[in-house]
XYZ file of C-alpha atoms in Angstrom:
783
model
C 132.784 17.268 89.866
C 130.358 15.415 92.325
C 130.659 13.206 95.498
C 128.459 11.322 97.618
C 127.827 12.351 101.132
C 130.390 10.158 102.515
C 132.875 10.656 99.524
C 135.845 13.020 99.648
C 135.844 15.834 97.567
C 139.250 16.763 96.094
C 140.190 20.264 94.643
C 143.758 20.977 92.944
C 144.919 24.193 92.558
C 148.098 25.866 91.472
C 150.221 26.976 94.585
C 150.481 30.809 93.425
C 146.657 30.534 92.765
C 145.424 31.828 96.193
C 148.137 34.646 96.604
C 145.831 37.124 95.372
C 143.049 36.598 98.293
C 143.201 39.368 100.899
C 142.608 36.563 103.287
C 145.262 34.460 104.453
C 145.503 30.401 103.824
C 147.311 28.086 105.705
C 147.928 24.300 105.528
C 148.992 22.071 108.298
C 149.966 18.593 108.560
C 148.935 16.341 111.171
C 152.604 16.867 112.908
C 151.114 20.653 113.101
C 153.953 21.775 110.788
C 152.996 24.447 107.676
C 152.601 22.995 104.403
C 151.321 25.767 102.505
C 150.829 29.636 103.038
C 149.710 31.911 100.687
C 150.937 35.748 100.513
C 148.406 37.340 102.824
C 149.278 34.500 105.607
C 152.814 34.832 105.429
C 152.220 38.631 105.990
C 150.230 38.193 108.746
C 152.522 35.598 110.407
C 155.813 37.607 110.240
C 159.247 36.251 109.314
C 158.873 32.946 111.461
C 156.256 31.492 109.289
C 158.535 29.384 107.023
C 157.136 26.083 105.456
C 158.032 23.122 107.631
C 158.276 25.052 110.675
C 155.573 24.353 113.734
C 152.801 26.697 113.662
C 152.664 26.317 117.708
C 156.353 27.593 117.370
C 155.033 31.247 116.030
C 154.903 34.102 118.954
C 151.354 33.673 119.992
C 150.447 34.953 123.595
C 149.615 31.863 126.139
C 145.997 32.100 125.735
C 146.403 31.591 121.906
C 148.897 28.573 121.917
C 146.636 26.773 124.333
C 143.603 27.629 122.115
C 145.303 26.519 119.196
C 146.789 23.562 120.749
C 142.915 22.360 121.999
C 141.512 23.193 118.201
C 143.952 21.077 116.398
C 143.383 18.034 118.774
C 139.779 18.422 118.654
C 139.776 18.798 114.838
C 142.055 15.694 114.466
C 139.358 13.655 116.985
C 136.395 14.881 115.453
C 137.423 15.807 111.924
C 134.947 18.848 112.113
C 135.595 22.486 111.437
C 135.648 25.509 113.879
C 136.183 29.190 114.070
C 138.359 30.963 117.011
C 140.318 34.148 117.506
C 143.889 34.209 117.901
C 146.622 36.902 119.070
C 150.060 36.935 117.586
C 152.895 38.968 118.807
C 154.994 40.531 116.306
C 158.507 41.783 117.636
C 159.538 42.323 114.051
C 157.161 45.249 113.904
C 158.054 46.609 117.041
C 157.708 45.548 120.743
C 154.751 45.006 122.122
C 152.988 44.889 118.506
C 150.108 42.435 118.393
C 148.183 41.015 115.183
C 144.518 39.871 116.182
C 143.394 36.877 113.997
C 140.104 35.010 113.267
C 140.632 31.730 112.085
C 138.232 29.693 110.261
C 139.777 25.824 110.115
C 138.417 22.579 108.659
C 139.847 19.093 108.162
C 142.198 18.482 105.347
C 142.230 15.150 103.627
C 144.669 13.079 101.095
C 143.983 11.806 97.756
C 142.508 8.594 99.243
C 140.530 10.399 101.539
C 142.390 9.801 104.767
C 143.036 12.631 107.570
C 146.069 14.528 106.085
C 146.005 17.691 108.795
C 144.012 20.919 108.236
C 143.357 24.142 106.471
C 142.828 27.398 107.972
C 141.519 30.843 106.391
C 142.798 33.919 108.452
C 141.025 37.108 108.600
C 143.227 40.219 110.072
C 141.006 41.666 112.976
C 143.714 44.168 114.119
C 142.168 47.113 112.769
C 138.818 45.955 113.463
C 139.576 45.300 116.807
C 141.560 48.571 117.333
C 138.493 50.596 116.030
C 136.205 48.856 118.589
C 138.479 49.548 121.347
C 138.811 52.982 120.602
C 135.349 53.498 119.996
C 134.498 51.966 123.369
C 136.850 54.042 125.345
C 135.285 57.010 123.502
C 131.691 55.923 124.398
C 132.732 55.265 128.125
C 134.897 58.206 128.249
C 134.536 60.259 131.286
C 138.011 61.729 131.731
C 140.454 63.163 129.048
C 143.440 61.267 130.408
C 141.873 57.871 130.874
C 140.474 58.377 127.323
C 143.877 59.194 125.720
C 145.566 56.546 127.658
C 143.449 54.165 126.231
C 144.066 55.556 122.744
C 147.677 55.192 123.598
C 147.065 51.329 124.623
C 145.398 50.401 121.380
C 147.988 52.415 118.961
C 150.553 50.564 120.839
C 149.043 47.139 120.080
C 149.381 47.742 116.322
C 152.157 50.100 115.933
C 155.608 50.649 117.996
C 156.492 53.725 119.431
C 158.273 55.057 122.442
C 156.479 58.319 123.162
C 152.961 59.592 122.299
C 151.730 63.343 122.483
C 148.789 65.184 122.115
C 149.140 68.869 121.390
C 146.635 71.574 120.939
C 147.197 74.231 118.680
C 145.716 78.134 119.683
C 143.370 79.408 117.174
C 145.754 82.168 116.417
C 148.704 79.609 115.877
C 150.718 81.705 118.389
C 150.483 78.772 121.188
C 150.581 75.051 121.802
C 149.660 73.038 124.668
C 150.603 69.746 125.609
C 147.257 67.719 126.402
C 148.420 64.606 127.162
C 151.767 62.588 126.857
C 152.969 59.010 127.246
C 155.186 58.668 128.792
C 155.452 62.134 130.396
C 157.357 64.447 127.925
C 158.108 67.284 130.704
C 156.253 68.354 133.748
C 153.201 70.539 132.609
C 150.211 71.471 134.360
C 146.628 70.627 132.580
C 145.936 74.061 131.091
C 149.347 75.709 130.567
C 150.117 77.086 127.271
C 153.489 77.696 125.930
C 154.658 79.878 122.819
C 154.433 78.053 119.584
C 158.000 76.183 118.846
C 159.336 77.136 115.572
C 159.810 73.220 114.498
C 156.194 73.224 114.782
C 155.041 76.414 113.299
C 157.178 75.244 110.221
C 154.889 72.950 109.547
C 151.418 74.150 110.270
C 150.603 75.055 106.883
C 151.422 71.790 105.261
C 150.514 69.287 107.878
C 147.226 68.111 106.641
C 147.505 64.408 106.566
C 149.786 61.846 108.336
C 153.242 62.408 107.849
C 156.440 60.560 108.749
C 159.894 62.265 109.124
C 163.141 60.895 109.792
C 164.631 63.227 112.461
C 168.082 63.496 111.467
C 167.137 64.239 107.766
C 164.567 66.489 108.587
C 166.767 68.885 110.699
C 169.679 68.673 108.091
C 167.768 70.761 105.710
C 166.289 74.624 105.991
C 164.540 75.907 107.673
C 164.842 73.091 110.198
C 168.579 73.534 110.388
C 168.703 76.993 111.409
C 165.705 76.283 114.049
C 167.561 74.105 115.652
C 170.657 75.992 115.759
C 168.331 79.124 117.215
C 165.292 77.675 118.765
C 165.936 76.331 122.292
C 162.680 74.591 122.524
C 164.006 72.400 119.329
C 167.247 71.860 120.650
C 165.791 70.579 123.747
C 163.519 68.199 121.623
C 166.730 67.035 119.839
C 168.682 66.513 122.896
C 166.175 63.515 124.045
C 167.501 61.622 121.046
C 164.582 61.038 118.938
C 165.128 59.295 115.666
C 161.545 58.789 113.852
C 158.594 60.821 114.044
C 155.087 60.078 112.686
C 152.565 63.098 113.082
C 149.055 62.721 112.602
C 146.790 66.127 112.429
C 143.444 66.545 114.117
C 141.319 69.111 112.240
C 138.164 70.921 113.484
C 136.245 72.087 110.293
C 139.081 73.536 108.337
C 141.332 74.394 111.141
C 144.089 72.263 112.585
C 142.946 71.700 116.539
C 145.533 69.322 117.361
C 148.463 67.137 116.612
C 149.330 63.525 117.689
C 152.804 62.861 117.562
C 154.254 59.297 117.771
C 158.256 59.343 118.363
C 161.123 56.499 118.122
C 164.433 56.448 119.609
C 165.445 53.677 117.089
C 166.250 53.901 113.333
C 163.406 51.932 112.225
C 161.327 54.708 110.024
C 157.538 54.192 110.580
C 156.347 52.471 107.544
C 153.221 52.269 105.161
C 151.638 49.992 107.674
C 151.708 52.765 110.661
C 150.582 55.576 108.124
C 147.735 53.216 107.031
C 146.700 52.724 110.919
C 147.070 56.469 111.968
C 145.003 57.694 109.300
C 142.084 55.175 109.604
C 142.056 54.419 113.139
C 139.516 57.143 115.032
C 142.372 58.800 116.284
C 140.278 62.178 115.441
C 137.105 61.320 116.974
C 139.125 60.369 120.147
C 141.160 63.468 120.300
C 138.076 65.673 119.417
C 136.235 63.830 122.539
C 139.140 64.346 124.533
C 138.885 67.993 123.868
C 135.359 67.917 125.120
C 136.300 66.370 128.535
C 139.211 68.494 128.953
C 136.967 71.640 128.574
C 134.633 70.200 130.722
C 137.160 69.310 133.089
C 138.525 73.166 132.975
C 134.764 74.330 133.871
C 134.465 71.955 136.518
C 137.786 73.132 138.053
C 136.484 77.302 137.466
C 133.389 75.985 139.058
C 135.253 74.354 142.024
C 137.574 77.609 142.354
C 134.620 79.775 142.056
C 133.052 77.461 145.103
C 136.301 78.064 147.108
C 135.980 81.744 146.426
C 132.470 81.738 147.688
C 133.422 79.616 150.806
C 136.444 82.290 151.789
C 133.736 85.286 150.934
C 133.695 86.509 154.418
C 137.044 87.985 153.940
C 138.300 90.263 150.741
C 141.740 88.882 151.253
C 141.196 85.419 151.449
C 138.938 85.290 147.973
C 141.959 87.095 146.171
C 144.351 84.516 147.550
C 142.030 81.757 146.469
C 141.696 83.280 142.863
C 145.323 83.878 142.053
C 147.005 80.842 143.636
C 144.098 78.651 141.519
C 145.317 80.610 138.660
C 148.812 80.434 138.796
C 148.687 76.530 139.885
C 146.445 75.553 137.090
C 148.095 77.351 134.241
C 151.894 77.500 135.237
C 152.634 81.091 134.845
C 155.272 82.845 137.048
C 153.296 85.672 138.637
C 149.473 86.298 138.916
C 148.114 89.518 140.871
C 145.008 91.011 141.778
C 144.579 95.031 141.830
C 142.028 97.281 142.945
C 141.326 100.328 140.832
C 141.188 103.324 143.230
C 139.583 106.064 140.798
C 139.490 108.634 143.445
C 143.447 108.703 144.039
C 144.196 107.614 140.146
C 146.116 104.535 141.560
C 146.400 100.809 141.094
C 146.802 99.265 144.703
C 147.621 95.411 144.795
C 145.385 93.211 146.698
C 147.073 89.829 146.688
C 149.649 88.177 144.483
C 150.921 84.181 143.889
C 154.547 84.098 142.917
C 157.904 82.907 143.744
C 159.378 84.348 146.644
C 162.057 86.179 144.867
C 159.628 87.661 142.494
C 157.190 89.098 144.497
C 156.024 92.931 144.396
C 156.653 94.710 147.566
C 154.043 94.979 150.383
C 151.404 97.878 149.496
C 152.734 98.449 146.019
C 150.813 100.894 143.932
C 151.131 102.291 140.514
C 149.567 105.166 139.037
C 146.642 104.696 136.724
C 147.511 106.939 134.108
C 150.605 104.844 132.715
C 151.372 101.004 132.136
C 149.481 97.941 130.878
C 147.358 97.813 133.955
C 146.668 101.471 133.708
C 145.338 100.853 129.848
C 143.188 98.257 131.012
C 141.568 100.386 133.722
C 141.323 103.049 131.426
C 139.692 101.041 128.292
C 138.026 98.256 130.369
C 139.297 95.586 127.737
C 142.110 93.021 128.361
C 145.389 93.641 126.781
C 148.230 91.073 125.911
C 151.696 92.017 125.436
C 153.794 89.622 123.539
C 157.143 90.810 124.595
C 157.134 93.774 127.264
C 160.643 94.402 126.348
C 159.682 96.215 122.787
C 156.096 97.972 124.286
C 155.983 101.277 125.355
C 152.961 100.611 127.800
C 155.150 98.240 130.293
C 156.174 99.564 133.677
C 158.921 97.312 135.004
C 157.702 95.454 138.116
C 158.449 91.854 138.181
C 162.008 90.767 137.526
C 161.955 88.663 134.396
C 158.861 89.268 132.961
C 158.608 88.677 129.275
C 155.224 88.827 128.516
C 151.765 90.062 130.356
C 148.331 89.973 130.240
C 145.655 92.237 131.867
C 142.533 91.540 132.358
C 139.712 93.862 133.809
C 136.938 91.916 136.266
C 133.573 92.855 134.443
C 132.067 96.017 135.977
C 131.524 99.592 135.722
C 133.814 101.360 136.495
C 136.324 98.754 136.333
C 137.434 97.927 140.073
C 139.311 94.760 139.999
C 142.089 93.858 137.603
C 143.764 90.378 137.178
C 147.475 90.809 135.984
C 149.335 87.512 134.693
C 153.317 87.730 134.037
C 155.398 85.246 132.306
C 159.065 84.506 131.467
C 158.063 83.014 128.373
C 157.671 85.300 125.135
C 154.487 85.353 123.833
C 153.007 83.278 126.792
C 149.509 83.940 126.761
C 147.102 82.368 124.361
C 143.652 83.609 123.033
C 142.118 80.621 124.481
C 143.564 81.302 128.162
C 141.977 84.804 127.824
C 138.589 83.802 127.138
C 139.050 80.570 129.762
C 139.874 83.463 132.286
C 137.291 86.378 131.010
C 134.491 83.655 131.713
C 135.641 83.096 134.693
C 136.184 86.581 136.105
C 132.338 86.970 135.043
C 131.649 85.104 138.215
C 134.512 85.735 140.264
C 133.731 89.323 139.606
C 130.437 88.877 141.677
C 132.191 87.387 144.495
C 134.487 90.377 144.809
C 132.226 92.498 144.606
C 130.080 91.185 146.883
C 132.909 90.291 149.382
C 134.062 94.014 149.037
C 130.384 95.309 149.543
C 130.010 92.967 152.833
C 133.675 94.318 154.270
C 132.328 97.726 153.645
C 129.073 97.594 155.624
C 130.507 95.640 158.238
C 133.396 98.540 158.468
C 130.213 101.003 157.963
C 128.140 99.407 160.756
C 131.046 99.597 163.078
C 131.678 103.229 162.801
C 127.937 104.552 162.110
C 126.767 106.134 165.579
C 123.237 105.367 165.153
C 121.855 101.995 166.808
C 121.425 99.472 164.315
C 119.218 96.695 165.184
C 118.526 93.353 162.940
C 115.235 91.402 164.072
C 113.436 88.171 163.089
C 110.086 88.309 161.288
C 108.509 88.065 164.718
C 110.612 90.784 166.403
C 113.151 89.000 167.851
C 116.774 90.690 167.809
C 119.257 88.738 165.919
C 122.319 91.308 165.861
C 122.948 94.960 166.822
C 125.978 97.117 165.814
C 128.467 98.280 168.834
C 126.484 101.724 168.932
C 123.426 100.033 169.863
C 125.316 98.233 172.671
C 126.630 101.336 173.878
C 123.097 103.384 173.616
C 121.379 100.621 175.734
C 124.283 99.813 178.091
C 123.765 95.914 177.238
C 126.199 93.455 175.459
C 125.160 91.711 172.037
C 124.802 88.636 174.087
C 122.295 90.037 176.018
C 120.031 91.812 173.495
C 120.069 88.670 171.264
C 117.049 86.834 171.601
C 114.985 89.803 173.445
C 111.740 90.930 171.822
C 112.065 94.536 170.399
C 108.662 95.681 171.288
C 109.905 94.958 175.347
C 112.532 97.398 174.538
C 109.850 100.186 172.996
C 107.649 102.738 174.823
C 105.738 105.316 173.663
C 107.051 109.163 174.153
C 105.871 111.287 176.862
C 104.636 110.390 180.584
C 101.591 109.251 179.699
C 100.979 105.566 180.147
C 101.350 103.593 176.294
C 98.145 102.918 174.577
C 97.581 99.128 174.425
C 99.575 97.517 171.856
C 101.684 100.153 171.155
C 104.985 98.460 170.694
C 103.466 95.527 169.092
C 101.872 97.778 166.204
C 105.164 99.381 165.706
C 106.939 96.306 165.238
C 104.457 94.735 163.057
C 104.774 97.451 160.460
C 106.212 96.440 157.057
C 107.930 99.765 156.733
C 108.146 102.248 159.748
C 109.020 105.659 158.969
C 111.190 107.897 161.436
C 108.959 108.090 164.476
C 109.891 109.354 167.943
C 109.484 106.396 170.619
C 111.626 105.704 173.908
C 113.971 102.715 174.277
C 114.129 100.951 177.819
C 117.793 100.528 179.298
C 118.523 97.875 182.262
C 118.738 100.493 184.785
C 115.091 101.921 183.889
C 115.808 105.017 182.082
C 113.746 106.029 178.793
C 115.793 107.228 176.066
C 114.395 109.380 173.253
C 115.352 108.085 169.681
C 114.067 108.491 166.556
C 113.344 105.148 165.189
C 112.835 103.701 161.381
C 112.725 100.224 160.119
C 112.017 98.352 156.897
C 111.375 94.926 156.259
C 114.450 93.132 154.307
C 114.034 91.124 151.287
C 111.988 87.696 151.496
C 115.054 85.813 150.382
C 116.799 87.268 153.510
C 114.082 87.914 155.830
C 113.455 89.705 159.228
C 113.640 93.370 159.404
C 116.085 96.221 160.315
C 115.837 99.106 162.349
C 117.896 101.987 163.183
C 117.361 104.186 166.265
C 119.034 107.873 166.358
C 119.679 109.165 169.773
C 117.562 112.386 170.267
C 119.287 113.392 173.601
C 121.853 115.512 172.292
C 119.807 116.723 169.589
C 117.118 117.767 171.692
C 119.286 119.701 173.977
C 120.938 121.240 170.791
C 117.497 122.476 169.426
C 116.337 123.558 173.082
C 119.193 125.739 173.491
C 119.078 127.004 169.922
C 115.342 127.623 170.544
C 115.796 129.358 173.762
C 118.685 131.556 172.332
C 116.589 132.822 169.616
C 113.580 133.122 172.158
C 115.712 134.937 174.331
C 117.074 137.178 171.538
C 113.834 137.891 170.339
C 112.051 138.608 173.694
C 115.219 140.933 174.520
C 114.764 143.182 171.087
C 110.847 143.161 171.808
C 111.223 144.228 175.394
C 114.421 146.585 175.337
C 112.724 149.059 172.631
C 109.692 149.649 174.730
C 111.712 149.824 177.848
C 114.206 152.605 176.411
C 111.147 154.498 174.957
C 109.303 154.316 178.315
C 112.572 155.341 180.116
C 113.085 158.550 178.003
C 109.388 159.685 178.117
C 109.852 159.497 181.677
C 112.825 161.136 181.958
C 112.510 163.970 179.254
C 109.158 165.432 180.612
C 109.395 164.277 184.444
C 110.436 168.082 185.449
C 107.408 169.385 183.094
C 104.189 169.018 185.147
C 102.359 170.248 181.981
C 103.227 167.171 180.158
C 103.427 164.573 183.242
C 100.493 162.717 182.356
C 101.249 162.637 178.543
C 104.407 161.118 179.491
C 103.519 158.887 181.938
C 100.631 157.497 179.431
C 102.843 156.958 176.893
C 105.273 155.064 179.145
C 102.441 152.833 180.252
C 101.772 152.139 176.659
C 105.277 151.061 176.106
C 105.428 148.793 179.236
C 102.131 146.962 178.000
C 103.857 146.361 174.486
C 106.849 144.986 176.130
C 104.720 142.650 178.114
C 103.061 141.529 174.778
C 106.081 139.151 173.922
C 106.160 137.549 177.278
C 102.367 136.871 177.191
C 102.721 135.318 173.576
C 105.421 133.153 174.963
C 103.361 131.898 178.058
C 100.389 131.692 175.976
C 101.977 129.255 173.260
C 103.610 127.504 176.043
C 100.366 126.636 177.435
C 98.641 125.945 174.453
C 97.665 122.339 173.875
C 99.734 120.698 171.121
C 96.706 120.201 169.097
C 95.940 123.611 169.534
C 95.660 125.988 166.138
C 98.670 127.294 165.031
C 99.392 131.434 164.982
C 98.012 132.550 161.378
C 98.504 135.086 159.544
C 97.039 136.431 155.809
C 99.099 134.519 153.200
C 99.167 134.561 149.605
C 99.034 131.021 147.870
C 100.119 132.376 144.447
C 103.419 133.565 146.248
C 103.848 130.142 147.639
C 103.257 128.250 144.468
C 105.657 130.541 142.468
C 108.636 129.713 144.959
C 107.409 126.259 146.022
C 110.047 124.368 143.748
C 113.017 126.722 143.764
C 115.041 124.381 146.491
C 115.047 121.411 144.038
C 118.004 120.097 141.718
C 117.576 121.648 138.157
C 116.651 118.107 136.961
C 113.756 118.138 139.287
C 112.880 121.835 138.723
C 112.447 120.793 134.840
C 109.376 118.412 135.995
C 107.358 120.966 137.989
C 105.271 123.335 136.171
C 103.587 126.350 137.875
C 100.231 127.462 136.653
C 98.869 131.075 138.414
C 96.406 133.191 136.874
C 96.231 136.033 139.743
C 93.030 137.184 141.578
C 93.277 134.290 144.020
C 92.268 135.499 147.505
C 94.492 135.404 150.513
C 94.379 132.486 153.057
C 94.957 132.210 156.725
C 97.814 129.936 157.258
C 101.121 129.339 159.313
C 103.604 130.063 156.425
C 106.452 127.697 157.796
C 104.315 124.845 158.516
C 102.317 125.318 155.179
C 105.458 125.198 153.277
C 106.194 122.168 155.007
C 103.263 120.280 153.857
C 103.476 121.537 150.288
C 107.113 120.547 149.831
C 106.191 117.298 151.443
C 103.587 116.438 148.611
C 105.773 117.657 145.753
C 108.560 115.115 147.222
C 106.022 112.606 147.224
C 104.831 113.063 143.736
C 108.302 113.278 142.473
C 108.784 109.664 143.754
C 105.334 108.637 142.546
C 105.841 110.026 139.013
C 106.211 107.525 135.758
C 108.787 108.296 133.316
C 107.259 110.852 131.479
C 104.795 112.327 134.265
C 105.091 115.769 134.747
C 103.981 117.900 138.053
C 101.469 120.652 137.801
C 101.328 123.332 140.584
C 98.189 125.739 140.587
C 95.902 127.564 142.628
C 92.339 126.814 142.451
C 90.006 129.919 143.777
C 86.755 128.252 142.197
C 85.028 127.652 145.679
C 84.669 129.521 148.869
C 87.797 127.980 150.096
C 91.180 128.400 147.992
C 93.283 125.371 147.479
C 96.873 124.630 146.374
C 96.609 121.991 143.937
C 99.523 119.512 142.911
C 98.479 117.354 139.798
C 100.444 114.574 137.864
C 100.122 115.400 134.256
C 101.479 113.878 131.166
C 103.457 116.456 128.446
C 100.306 117.669 126.898
C 99.036 118.731 130.367
C 96.396 116.032 130.411
C 95.751 113.855 133.653
C 98.210 111.283 134.181
C 97.027 107.571 134.638
C 99.444 107.023 137.478
C 97.642 105.886 140.575
C 98.284 105.204 143.830
C 98.452 101.080 143.672
C 96.461 99.718 146.764
C 98.506 98.523 149.703
C 101.689 99.251 147.932
C 104.852 100.540 149.543
C 104.308 104.251 148.496
C 100.725 104.017 149.471
C 101.953 103.093 152.995
C 104.593 105.390 152.774
C 102.323 108.377 151.945
C 99.709 107.089 154.148
C 102.065 107.398 157.260
C 103.014 110.849 156.104
C 99.469 111.710 155.570
C 98.943 111.565 159.562
C 101.418 114.816 160.201
C 99.921 116.875 156.665
C 96.717 116.436 158.293
C 97.492 117.367 161.582
C 99.248 120.306 160.632
C 96.405 121.317 158.060
C 93.636 120.838 160.972
C 95.526 123.503 163.070
C 95.609 125.922 160.189
C 91.559 125.365 159.782
C 92.339 123.554 156.547
C 92.388 120.134 155.217
C 94.452 117.781 152.925
C 92.517 116.332 149.952
C 93.318 113.365 147.590
C 91.569 113.022 144.445
C 92.340 110.031 141.610
C 88.940 110.448 139.363
C 90.686 112.224 136.435
C 94.312 111.967 137.634
C 95.937 112.257 140.823
C 95.981 115.097 142.575
C 96.808 116.150 146.009
C 95.048 119.447 147.415
C 95.764 121.827 150.435
C 92.636 123.695 151.430
C 92.629 126.649 153.441
C 90.073 129.476 154.563
C 89.793 132.649 152.630
C 90.846 135.662 154.193
C 88.795 137.819 152.540
C 85.907 139.576 154.618
C 87.934 138.580 157.946
């Protein structure tokens, strides 16, 4: 049929011809009353859409009523088509349910071409809008609860329900966790897992698609009837008066991860429209994102808890309190405690607990490490979950009412800390909870160990008898221990800020060399050196001072000063005792002989001269000891030591006898015989050789050995200590330039070289073919 541009095109169809269209078609008269609706339009409009009724009488929301009235008036006036959205309330589908419509309307004319009303073509935008709304919520999601609340709001627009719950299923299907509920189902904590209710467990294997159940009909048959009679959680659920239930599973891979449950109090069942909405809306995506946000929230909580533990790290008690209180409050467990494993005493010692007052363990509670759940954790180093302690042979009775228990070792070898969790619920701890707590304990353990070490170090510094001084890199005193205050007779406040160099003086009565104290303080590492500390009253205290630079991340230095006054007094008294005993023996024998000679031959004139001569000789011998003591006392400190003939081979054979067996295996002795004797002071030479051996044991690489040999090739015999490999070839190990070991050796070298010089010998160091330390002495042949 053809019509001109200003002519009306008439198209006549049977009234049922448009019923098969998915798009709604509605015809209105000029009075706004409905003249025709196809099947789709009637389904969208609901039971109020009857022919002859006014379209504006349908339950549109306020905005839609205003929009519809304006569009109808404009269309009648301008006789032009338009497109606009409308929102229709559908109380017949449930309170709050809405249908979102997109209307495309054009004017309608009668056979004579006069305006007769309008024709509207209606598209259902409800699912599209809900999809878009849920996806927008997912895209903007920053919080698990807000995302699930947005999901509940979008679902509430397209289907009616009285409650929505999102329940998480543990990987082992032994526990369930209420992630979200609207309205609140019960007071639950964010991360608390509960034993799997039997009514949920019964459906896990068959719940693979959206499922609708009438609750009365469901629990009228087995196994649900038996569950309702025997399971307390199920009875509590039924007591809430729920009548209809829709469950939509959320899968993660092939495993059931969560269940979204919609509940109604009234008898109106969830219908096919509700099932379709639940199946096709992106509920799984929203719940998956919520799980990710929940995991992020758990990590943030763990970081926050770890941060609070770090802030309390000055006190082990406070750190433990933050840990156990944080775990119990976030999970809702009945009792959380931290135990220290005392391996020396074989005891598990309660450090801190978080619990209700009437369920607390007694102060100072201990239990043996050889028994109980905690004992098994301490011995094995692995976490242990006990679903029902009443049937466990490991359980030791402690907290009243405990039904399930989980013990987790804090990472470390050996196990030093154990976190113990107890609940009055059966099988209360899920594998997910174990993994979460173990993840956090990996860092919490470091804080616990660090705090324990700080308290141990503090206690040690408070109790140690030696003075400990911490300085800045420039040598300004920052902290001292009580022993330092007592030694110097100054309070900590008086010492702080002073320069350590101002308190140091060289030993002896001679004036200090220029810059002596400054050079000592400037050394990165100061080996034990005798110095004097100056007190406010002018006294000079002899001390043995050692120091070292602290790690770069800490900065500064630390020094230890050992008071030498008592040690020197004891050494002096001991030396005098030995000297006097030796002198007494050396003098008493010749004096006794002289007295015997004089008494026995004094009456015999024939032998008087001989007796007097022998007596005089013994008196001279007695005088030699006194003379030797006087000579050594008058010998300068750098003078030659008393020397005697010594066998280097014998010294080499016995050099490593005092070492531990593990070190003795690293020392090889190669002596061929025939080496001439040397001049030496035996104690001093043994000291030098032992010092070099100890240094090479520190310097050696993993597979290096130490070869002790005697070299008689030159005019002056040498005791050689060489680093070699397993085949006896020179080792590539060298003294690294400016290394700590080299500096340590260089400082010790001064002592060794001084002693060797006083024995007419010298110290040689060679690195051409391998690291070799040699003590060279004078041969005693021909002397």
